[in-house]
GROMACS .gro file of C-alpha atoms in nm:
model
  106
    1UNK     CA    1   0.000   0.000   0.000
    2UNK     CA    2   0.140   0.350  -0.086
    3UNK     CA    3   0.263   0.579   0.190
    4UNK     CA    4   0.072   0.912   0.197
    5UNK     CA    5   0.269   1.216   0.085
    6UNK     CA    6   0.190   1.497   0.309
    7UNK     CA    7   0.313   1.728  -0.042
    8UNK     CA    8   0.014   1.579  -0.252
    9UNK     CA    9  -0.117   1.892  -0.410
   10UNK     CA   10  -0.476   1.689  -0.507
   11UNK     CA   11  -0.532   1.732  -0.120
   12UNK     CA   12  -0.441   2.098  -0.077
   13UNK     CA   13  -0.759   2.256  -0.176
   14UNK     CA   14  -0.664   2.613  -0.068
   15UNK     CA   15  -0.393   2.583  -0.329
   16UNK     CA   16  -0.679   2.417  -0.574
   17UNK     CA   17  -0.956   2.703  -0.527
   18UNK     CA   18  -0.657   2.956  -0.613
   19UNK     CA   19  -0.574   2.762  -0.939
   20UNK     CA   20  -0.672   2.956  -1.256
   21UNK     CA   21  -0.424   2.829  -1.562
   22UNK     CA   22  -0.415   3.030  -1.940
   23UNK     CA   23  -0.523   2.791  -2.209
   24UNK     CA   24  -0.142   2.823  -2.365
   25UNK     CA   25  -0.017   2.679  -2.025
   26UNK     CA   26  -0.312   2.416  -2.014
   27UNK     CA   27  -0.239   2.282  -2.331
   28UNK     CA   28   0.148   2.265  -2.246
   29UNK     CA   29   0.078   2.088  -1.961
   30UNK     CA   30  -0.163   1.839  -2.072
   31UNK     CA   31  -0.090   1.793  -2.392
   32UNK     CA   32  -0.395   1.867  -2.539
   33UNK     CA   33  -0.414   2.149  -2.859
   34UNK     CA   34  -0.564   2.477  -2.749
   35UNK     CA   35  -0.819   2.425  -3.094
   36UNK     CA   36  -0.915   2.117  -2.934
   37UNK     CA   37  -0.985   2.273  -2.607
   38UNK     CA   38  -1.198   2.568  -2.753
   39UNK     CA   39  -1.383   2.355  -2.951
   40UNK     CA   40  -1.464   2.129  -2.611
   41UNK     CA   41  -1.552   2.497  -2.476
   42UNK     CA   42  -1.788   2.597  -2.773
   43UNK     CA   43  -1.956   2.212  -2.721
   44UNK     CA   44  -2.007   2.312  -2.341
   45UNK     CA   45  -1.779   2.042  -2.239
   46UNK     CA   46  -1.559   2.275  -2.011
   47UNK     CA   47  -1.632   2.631  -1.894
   48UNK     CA   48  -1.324   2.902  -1.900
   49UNK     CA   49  -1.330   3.158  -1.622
   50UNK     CA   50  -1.256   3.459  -1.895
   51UNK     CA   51  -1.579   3.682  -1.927
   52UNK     CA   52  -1.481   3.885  -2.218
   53UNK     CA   53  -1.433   3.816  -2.554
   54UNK     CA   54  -1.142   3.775  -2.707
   55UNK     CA   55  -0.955   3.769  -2.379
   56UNK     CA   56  -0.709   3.473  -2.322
   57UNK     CA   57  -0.913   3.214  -2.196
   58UNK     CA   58  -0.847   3.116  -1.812
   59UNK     CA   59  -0.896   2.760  -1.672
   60UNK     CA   60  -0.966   2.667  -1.321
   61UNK     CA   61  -0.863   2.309  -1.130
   62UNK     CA   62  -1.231   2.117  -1.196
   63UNK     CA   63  -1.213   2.209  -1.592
   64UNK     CA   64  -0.844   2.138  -1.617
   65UNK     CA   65  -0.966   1.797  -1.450
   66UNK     CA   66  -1.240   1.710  -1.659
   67UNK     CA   67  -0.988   1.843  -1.995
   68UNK     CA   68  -0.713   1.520  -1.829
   69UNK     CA   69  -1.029   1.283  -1.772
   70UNK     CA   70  -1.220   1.316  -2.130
   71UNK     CA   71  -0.791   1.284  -2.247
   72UNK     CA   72  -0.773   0.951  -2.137
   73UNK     CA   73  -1.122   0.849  -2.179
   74UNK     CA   74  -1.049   0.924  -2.567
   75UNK     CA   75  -0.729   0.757  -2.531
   76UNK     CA   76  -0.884   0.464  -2.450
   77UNK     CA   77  -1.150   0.438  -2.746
   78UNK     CA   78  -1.400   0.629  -2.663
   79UNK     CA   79  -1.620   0.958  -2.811
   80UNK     CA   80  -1.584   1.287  -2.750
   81UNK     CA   81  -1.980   1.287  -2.665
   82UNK     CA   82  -1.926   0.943  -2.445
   83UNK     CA   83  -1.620   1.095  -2.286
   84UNK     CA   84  -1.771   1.397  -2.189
   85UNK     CA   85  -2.108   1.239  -2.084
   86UNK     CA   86  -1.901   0.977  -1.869
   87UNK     CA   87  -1.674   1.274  -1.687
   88UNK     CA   88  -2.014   1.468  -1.644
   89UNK     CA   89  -2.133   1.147  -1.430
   90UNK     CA   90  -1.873   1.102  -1.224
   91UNK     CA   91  -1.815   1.458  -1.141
   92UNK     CA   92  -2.182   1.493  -1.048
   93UNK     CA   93  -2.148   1.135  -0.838
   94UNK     CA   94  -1.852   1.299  -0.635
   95UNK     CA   95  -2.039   1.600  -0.600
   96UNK     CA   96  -2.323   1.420  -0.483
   97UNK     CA   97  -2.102   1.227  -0.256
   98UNK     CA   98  -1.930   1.507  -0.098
   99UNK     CA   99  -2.256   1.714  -0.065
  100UNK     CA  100  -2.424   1.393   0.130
  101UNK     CA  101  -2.078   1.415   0.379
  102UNK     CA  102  -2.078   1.764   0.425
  103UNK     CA  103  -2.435   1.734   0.556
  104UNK     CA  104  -2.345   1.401   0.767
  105UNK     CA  105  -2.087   1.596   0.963
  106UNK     CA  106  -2.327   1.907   1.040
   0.00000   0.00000   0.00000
């Protein structure tokens, strides 16, 4: 069983809430084409955090997620449409999930 790092940055959610990333460095990063991640913008797949247009388009932790999830999910074989209606799912499950603790523990 792995050791837990006490450096894992998936944990430090102050850090994550602060995270807003240009789609130049987001593309770097991940690997995926900035036309490929407008286009997934313009389908309503992710949501950038830039309000006007033509301003360079800002990307916060949960859509830089769901960019690395619908990645691999394509990777593996399948659709855009299948990959983005699978990461939809499971980020509404966790939401769901962490929604139903947060309650628990009021």
């Amino acid at each position: 069983m792995k050791e837990s790092n006490k450096n894992d940055l998936s944990f430090d959610f102050d850090f994550l809430d602060k995270l807003v990333v240009g789609i130049g460095e987001v593309s770097q990063i991940t690997g995926i084409p900035t036309r490929q991640i407008r286009y997934w913008e313009e389908k309503g797949i992710v949501t950038s955090l830039t309000e006007e247009e033509g301003k360079n388009r800002k990307y916060n932790y949960e859509n830089i997620k769901k960019m690395l999830l619908i990645k691999e999910l394509m990777e593996e074989g399948y659709t855009l449409d299948a990959s983005a209606d699978k990461v939809k799912k499971r980020m509404e499950m966790i939401e769901d999930t962490l929604t139903k603790l947060k309650n628990h523990k009021s």
